[in-house]
mmCIF file of C-alpha atoms in Angstrom:
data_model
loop_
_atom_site.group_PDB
_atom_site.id
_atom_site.type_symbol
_atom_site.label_atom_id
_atom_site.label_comp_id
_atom_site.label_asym_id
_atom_site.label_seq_id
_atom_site.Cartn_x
_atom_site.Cartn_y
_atom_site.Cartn_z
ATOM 1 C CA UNK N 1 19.340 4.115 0.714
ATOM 2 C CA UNK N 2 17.525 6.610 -1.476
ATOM 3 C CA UNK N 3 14.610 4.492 -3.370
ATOM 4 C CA UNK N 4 13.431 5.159 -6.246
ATOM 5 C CA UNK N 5 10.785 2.702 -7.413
ATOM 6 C CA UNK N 6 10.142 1.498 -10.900
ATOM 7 C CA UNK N 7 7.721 -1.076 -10.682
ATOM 8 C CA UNK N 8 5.238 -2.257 -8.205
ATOM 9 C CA UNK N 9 7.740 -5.252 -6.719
ATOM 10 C CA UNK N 10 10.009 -2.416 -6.193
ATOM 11 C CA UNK N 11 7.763 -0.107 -4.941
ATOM 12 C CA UNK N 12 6.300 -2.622 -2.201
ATOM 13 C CA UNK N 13 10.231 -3.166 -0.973
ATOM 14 C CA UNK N 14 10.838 0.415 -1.329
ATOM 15 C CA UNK N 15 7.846 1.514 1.007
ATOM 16 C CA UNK N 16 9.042 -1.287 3.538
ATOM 17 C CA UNK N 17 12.357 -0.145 3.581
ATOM 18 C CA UNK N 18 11.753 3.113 4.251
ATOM 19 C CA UNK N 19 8.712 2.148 7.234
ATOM 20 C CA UNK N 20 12.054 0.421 8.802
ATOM 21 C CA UNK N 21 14.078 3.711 8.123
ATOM 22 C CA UNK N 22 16.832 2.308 6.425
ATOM 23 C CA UNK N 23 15.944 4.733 3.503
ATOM 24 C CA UNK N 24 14.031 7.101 1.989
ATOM 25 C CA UNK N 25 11.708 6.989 -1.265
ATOM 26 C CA UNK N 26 12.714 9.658 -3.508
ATOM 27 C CA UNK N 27 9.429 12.355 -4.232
ATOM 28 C CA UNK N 28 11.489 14.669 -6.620
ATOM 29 C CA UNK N 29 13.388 13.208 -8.795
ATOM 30 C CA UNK N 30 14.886 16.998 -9.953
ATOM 31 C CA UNK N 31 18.777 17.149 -9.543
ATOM 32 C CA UNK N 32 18.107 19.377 -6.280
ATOM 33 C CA UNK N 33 15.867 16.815 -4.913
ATOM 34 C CA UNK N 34 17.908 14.130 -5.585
ATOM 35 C CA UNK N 35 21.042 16.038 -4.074
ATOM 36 C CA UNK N 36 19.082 16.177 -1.079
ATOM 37 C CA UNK N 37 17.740 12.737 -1.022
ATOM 38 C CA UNK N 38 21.277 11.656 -0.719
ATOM 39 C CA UNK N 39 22.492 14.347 1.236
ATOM 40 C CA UNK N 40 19.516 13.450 3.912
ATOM 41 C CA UNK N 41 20.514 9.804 4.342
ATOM 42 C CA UNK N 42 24.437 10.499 4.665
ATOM 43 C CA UNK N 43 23.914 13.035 7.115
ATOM 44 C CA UNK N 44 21.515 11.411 9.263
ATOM 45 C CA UNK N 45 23.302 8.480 10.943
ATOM 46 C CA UNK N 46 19.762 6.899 11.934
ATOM 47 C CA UNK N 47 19.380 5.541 8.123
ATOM 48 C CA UNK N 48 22.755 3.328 8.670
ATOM 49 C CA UNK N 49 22.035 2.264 11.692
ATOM 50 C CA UNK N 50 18.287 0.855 10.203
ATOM 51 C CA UNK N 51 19.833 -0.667 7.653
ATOM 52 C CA UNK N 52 22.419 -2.836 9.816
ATOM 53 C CA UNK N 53 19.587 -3.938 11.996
ATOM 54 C CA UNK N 54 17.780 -5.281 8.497
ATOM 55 C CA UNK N 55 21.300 -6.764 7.315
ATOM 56 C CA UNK N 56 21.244 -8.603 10.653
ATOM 57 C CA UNK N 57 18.042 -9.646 10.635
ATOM 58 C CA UNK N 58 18.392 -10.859 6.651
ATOM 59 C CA UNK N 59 21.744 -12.305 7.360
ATOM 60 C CA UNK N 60 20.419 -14.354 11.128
ATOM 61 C CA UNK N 61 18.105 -16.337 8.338
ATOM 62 C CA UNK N 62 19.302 -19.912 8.892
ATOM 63 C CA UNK N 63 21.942 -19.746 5.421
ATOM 64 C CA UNK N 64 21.385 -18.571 2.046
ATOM 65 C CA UNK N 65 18.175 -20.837 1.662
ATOM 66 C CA UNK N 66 16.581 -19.571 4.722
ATOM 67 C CA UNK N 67 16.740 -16.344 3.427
ATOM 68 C CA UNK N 68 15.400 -17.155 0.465
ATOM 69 C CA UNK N 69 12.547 -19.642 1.806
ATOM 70 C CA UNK N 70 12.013 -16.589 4.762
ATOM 71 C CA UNK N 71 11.338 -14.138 1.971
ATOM 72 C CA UNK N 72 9.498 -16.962 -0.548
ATOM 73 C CA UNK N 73 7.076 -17.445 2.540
ATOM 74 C CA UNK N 74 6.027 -13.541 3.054
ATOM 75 C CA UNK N 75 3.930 -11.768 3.957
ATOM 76 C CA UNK N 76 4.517 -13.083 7.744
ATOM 77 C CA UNK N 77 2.241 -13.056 11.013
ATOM 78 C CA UNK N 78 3.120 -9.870 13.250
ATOM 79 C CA UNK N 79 2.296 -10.818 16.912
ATOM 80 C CA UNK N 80 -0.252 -12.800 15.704
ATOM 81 C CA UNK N 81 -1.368 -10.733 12.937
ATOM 82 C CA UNK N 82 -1.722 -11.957 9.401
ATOM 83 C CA UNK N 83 -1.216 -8.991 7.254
ATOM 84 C CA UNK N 84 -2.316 -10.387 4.198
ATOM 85 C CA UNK N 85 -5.514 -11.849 5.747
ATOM 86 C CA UNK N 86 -6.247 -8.335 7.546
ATOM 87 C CA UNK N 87 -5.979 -6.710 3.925
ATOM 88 C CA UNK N 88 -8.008 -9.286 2.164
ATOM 89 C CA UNK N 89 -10.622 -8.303 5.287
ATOM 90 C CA UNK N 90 -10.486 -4.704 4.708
ATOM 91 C CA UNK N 91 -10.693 -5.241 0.640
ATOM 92 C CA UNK N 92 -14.223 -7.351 0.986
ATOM 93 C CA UNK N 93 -15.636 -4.681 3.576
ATOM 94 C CA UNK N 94 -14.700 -2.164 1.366
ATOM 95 C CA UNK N 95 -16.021 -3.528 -1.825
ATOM 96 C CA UNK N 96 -19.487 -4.303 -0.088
ATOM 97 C CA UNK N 97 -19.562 -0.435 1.424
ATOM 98 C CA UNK N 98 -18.674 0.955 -1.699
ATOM 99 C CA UNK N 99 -20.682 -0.964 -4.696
ATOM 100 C CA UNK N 100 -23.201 -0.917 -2.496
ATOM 101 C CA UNK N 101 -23.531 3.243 -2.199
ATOM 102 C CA UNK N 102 -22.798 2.890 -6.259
ATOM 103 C CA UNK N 103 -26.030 0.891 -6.426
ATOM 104 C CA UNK N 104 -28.234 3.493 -4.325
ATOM 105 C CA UNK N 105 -26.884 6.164 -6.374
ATOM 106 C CA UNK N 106 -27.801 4.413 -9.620
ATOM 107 C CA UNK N 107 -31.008 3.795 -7.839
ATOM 108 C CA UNK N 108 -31.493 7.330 -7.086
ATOM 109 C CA UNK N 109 -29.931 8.316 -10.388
ATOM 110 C CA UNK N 110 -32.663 6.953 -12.265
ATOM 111 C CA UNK N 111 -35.173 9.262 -11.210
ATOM 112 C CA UNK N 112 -33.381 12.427 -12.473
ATOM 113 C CA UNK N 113 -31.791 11.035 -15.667
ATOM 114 C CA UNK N 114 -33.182 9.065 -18.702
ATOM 115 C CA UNK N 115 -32.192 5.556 -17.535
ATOM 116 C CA UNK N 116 -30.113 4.411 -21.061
ATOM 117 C CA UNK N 117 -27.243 6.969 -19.308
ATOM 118 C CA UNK N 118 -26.823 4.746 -16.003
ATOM 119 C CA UNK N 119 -24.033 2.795 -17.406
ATOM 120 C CA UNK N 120 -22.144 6.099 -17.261
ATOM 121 C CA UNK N 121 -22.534 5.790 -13.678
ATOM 122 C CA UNK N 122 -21.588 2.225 -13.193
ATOM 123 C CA UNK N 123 -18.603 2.956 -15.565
ATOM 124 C CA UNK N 124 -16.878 5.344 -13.637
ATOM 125 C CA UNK N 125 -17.553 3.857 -10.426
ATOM 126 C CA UNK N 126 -15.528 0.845 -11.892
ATOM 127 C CA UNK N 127 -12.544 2.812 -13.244
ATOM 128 C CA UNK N 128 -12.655 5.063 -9.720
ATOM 129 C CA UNK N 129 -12.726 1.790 -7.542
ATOM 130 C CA UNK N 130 -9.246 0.712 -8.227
ATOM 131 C CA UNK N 131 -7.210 4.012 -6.886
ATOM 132 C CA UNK N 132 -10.018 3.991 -4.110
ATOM 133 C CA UNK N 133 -9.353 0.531 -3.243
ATOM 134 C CA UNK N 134 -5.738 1.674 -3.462
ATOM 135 C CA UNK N 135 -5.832 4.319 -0.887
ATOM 136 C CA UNK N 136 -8.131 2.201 1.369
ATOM 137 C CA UNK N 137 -5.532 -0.728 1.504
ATOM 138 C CA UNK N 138 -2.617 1.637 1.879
ATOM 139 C CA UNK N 139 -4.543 3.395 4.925
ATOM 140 C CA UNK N 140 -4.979 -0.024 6.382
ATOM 141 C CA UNK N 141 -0.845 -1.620 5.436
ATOM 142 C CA UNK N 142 -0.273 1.748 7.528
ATOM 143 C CA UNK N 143 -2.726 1.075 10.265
ATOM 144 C CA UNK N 144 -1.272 -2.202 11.228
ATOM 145 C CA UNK N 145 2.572 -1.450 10.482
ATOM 146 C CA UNK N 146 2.103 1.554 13.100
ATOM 147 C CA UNK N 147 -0.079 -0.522 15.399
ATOM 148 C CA UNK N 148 2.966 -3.194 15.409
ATOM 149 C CA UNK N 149 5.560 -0.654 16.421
#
Protein backbone atom coordinates (compact mmCIF):
# COMPACT_ATOMS: atom_id res chain seq x y z
CA UNK A 1 0.00 0.00 0.00
CA UNK A 2 1.13 3.57 -0.57
CA UNK A 3 -0.63 5.76 2.38
CA UNK A 4 -1.46 8.82 2.14
CA UNK A 5 -3.13 10.19 5.26
CA UNK A 6 -5.88 12.72 5.47
CA UNK A 7 -6.89 12.88 8.86
CA UNK A 8 -5.51 11.88 12.15
CA UNK A 9 -7.65 8.29 12.26
CA UNK A 10 -5.96 7.75 9.05
CA UNK A 11 -2.79 8.87 9.87
CA UNK A 12 -2.57 6.62 13.17
CA UNK A 13 -3.50 3.39 10.73
CA UNK A 14 -1.25 4.69 8.16
CA UNK A 15 1.90 4.92 10.54
CA UNK A 16 0.94 1.31 11.86
CA UNK A 17 0.76 -0.06 8.64
CA UNK A 18 3.76 0.98 7.48
CA UNK A 19 5.77 -0.02 11.23
CA UNK A 20 4.36 -3.64 10.00
CA UNK A 21 5.75 -2.97 6.39
CA UNK A 22 2.83 -3.67 4.54
CA UNK A 23 3.19 -0.07 3.09
CA UNK A 24 4.65 2.98 2.86
CA UNK A 25 3.39 6.65 3.84
CA UNK A 26 3.72 8.81 0.95
CA UNK A 27 6.34 12.13 1.83
CA UNK A 28 5.99 13.71 -1.73
CA UNK A 29 3.01 13.80 -3.01
CA UNK A 30 4.66 15.30 -6.61
CA UNK A 31 3.78 12.98 -9.63
CA UNK A 32 7.57 11.70 -9.44
CA UNK A 33 7.19 10.89 -5.89
CA UNK A 34 4.16 9.30 -6.18
CA UNK A 35 5.47 7.21 -9.28
CA UNK A 36 7.97 6.03 -7.00
CA UNK A 37 5.88 5.41 -4.02
CA UNK A 38 4.13 2.89 -6.11
CA UNK A 39 6.89 1.77 -8.02
CA UNK A 40 8.76 0.99 -4.45
CA UNK A 41 5.99 -1.24 -3.08
CA UNK A 42 5.45 -3.31 -6.46
CA UNK A 43 8.94 -3.94 -6.78
CA UNK A 44 9.77 -4.90 -3.41
CA UNK A 45 8.02 -8.23 -2.72
CA UNK A 46 8.56 -7.69 1.21
CA UNK A 47 5.42 -5.10 1.22
CA UNK A 48 3.03 -8.15 -0.05
CA UNK A 49 4.26 -10.46 1.94
CA UNK A 50 3.53 -7.86 5.25
CA UNK A 51 0.40 -7.32 4.18
CA UNK A 52 -0.75 -11.15 3.96
CA UNK A 53 0.62 -11.71 7.39
CA UNK A 54 -1.87 -8.60 8.59
CA UNK A 55 -4.79 -10.14 6.33
CA UNK A 56 -4.16 -13.33 8.31
CA UNK A 57 -3.93 -12.00 11.40
CA UNK A 58 -7.29 -9.63 10.70
CA UNK A 59 -9.01 -12.49 9.07
CA UNK A 60 -7.88 -15.41 12.29
CA UNK A 61 -10.27 -12.81 14.44
CA UNK A 62 -12.97 -15.21 15.64
CA UNK A 63 -15.74 -13.93 12.52
CA UNK A 64 -16.68 -10.63 11.37
CA UNK A 65 -17.57 -9.48 15.04
CA UNK A 66 -14.32 -10.47 16.43
CA UNK A 67 -12.74 -8.36 14.16
CA UNK A 68 -14.66 -5.71 14.84
CA UNK A 69 -14.81 -6.14 18.83
CA UNK A 70 -10.63 -6.95 18.37
CA UNK A 71 -10.25 -3.55 16.77
CA UNK A 72 -13.24 -1.72 19.09
CA UNK A 73 -11.01 -2.96 22.11
CA UNK A 74 -7.48 -1.32 20.90
CA UNK A 75 -4.96 -0.22 21.81
CA UNK A 76 -3.88 -3.90 23.12
CA UNK A 77 -1.21 -5.16 25.79
CA UNK A 78 2.20 -6.12 23.95
CA UNK A 79 3.92 -8.82 26.13
CA UNK A 80 2.55 -7.29 28.90
CA UNK A 81 2.80 -3.82 27.86
CA UNK A 82 -0.09 -1.41 27.85
CA UNK A 83 0.68 1.06 25.21
CA UNK A 84 -1.81 3.44 26.01
CA UNK A 85 -0.96 3.42 29.75
CA UNK A 86 2.94 3.77 28.87
CA UNK A 87 1.92 6.98 26.76
CA UNK A 88 -0.39 8.43 29.30
CA UNK A 89 3.02 7.83 31.66
CA UNK A 90 5.30 9.54 29.40
CA UNK A 91 2.57 12.54 28.74
CA UNK A 92 2.33 13.36 32.77
CA UNK A 93 6.29 13.16 33.11
CA UNK A 94 6.55 15.28 30.37
CA UNK A 95 4.07 17.89 31.28
CA UNK A 96 5.63 18.13 34.91
CA UNK A 97 9.41 18.47 33.24
CA UNK A 98 8.31 20.89 30.91
CA UNK A 99 5.76 23.51 32.72
CA UNK A 100 7.90 23.20 35.28
CA UNK A 101 11.26 24.72 33.31
CA UNK A 102 8.37 27.27 31.81
CA UNK A 103 7.81 28.37 35.41
CA UNK A 104 11.68 28.93 36.27
CA UNK A 105 12.02 30.77 33.16
CA UNK A 106 9.10 33.06 33.96
CA UNK A 107 10.71 33.18 37.31
CA UNK A 108 13.93 34.20 35.94
CA UNK A 109 12.22 36.24 33.25
CA UNK A 110 10.96 38.61 35.64
CA UNK A 111 14.10 40.01 36.61
CA UNK A 112 15.13 41.21 33.10
CA UNK A 113 11.70 42.26 31.75
CA UNK A 114 8.89 44.56 33.10
CA UNK A 115 6.66 41.83 34.59
CA UNK A 116 3.07 42.96 32.63
CA UNK A 117 5.09 41.07 29.44
CA UNK A 118 5.26 37.50 31.25
CA UNK A 119 2.10 36.35 29.76
CA UNK A 120 4.04 36.47 26.48
CA UNK A 121 6.05 33.85 27.95
CA UNK A 122 3.39 31.64 29.32
CA UNK A 123 1.58 32.12 25.92
CA UNK A 124 3.94 30.64 23.77
CA UNK A 125 4.95 28.00 26.01
CA UNK A 126 1.21 26.90 25.69
CA UNK A 127 0.92 27.08 21.89
CA UNK A 128 4.71 25.31 21.69
CA UNK A 129 3.59 22.47 24.17
CA UNK A 130 1.28 20.73 21.85
CA UNK A 131 3.87 19.87 18.79
CA UNK A 132 6.39 19.25 21.77
CA UNK A 133 4.13 16.94 23.41
CA UNK A 134 3.69 15.61 19.88
CA UNK A 135 7.21 14.70 19.19
CA UNK A 136 7.70 13.42 22.79
CA UNK A 137 4.78 10.83 22.42
CA UNK A 138 5.83 9.88 18.92
CA UNK A 139 9.55 9.26 20.29
CA UNK A 140 8.01 7.10 22.94
CA UNK A 141 4.96 5.02 20.32
CA UNK A 142 8.51 4.39 18.58
CA UNK A 143 10.40 3.37 21.63
CA UNK A 144 8.08 0.63 22.57
CA UNK A 145 6.98 -0.57 18.94
CA UNK A 146 10.90 -1.17 18.35
CA UNK A 147 11.41 -2.53 21.85
CA UNK A 148 8.47 -5.17 20.95
CA UNK A 149 10.13 -6.36 17.79
Amino acid sequence: MVLYPQTGEQEAVARRAAELGAGILLKNDSVAGIRAAVQSVLENASYLDAAAECSRDFRACSGVSGAADFIENAPHEWDDIDVLKELNKTNIRFQIVYWSIVSVLIFLAGFYIDRKYLWIIGLAAGIISKPIGKYVQNRRYAQLVKNRQ
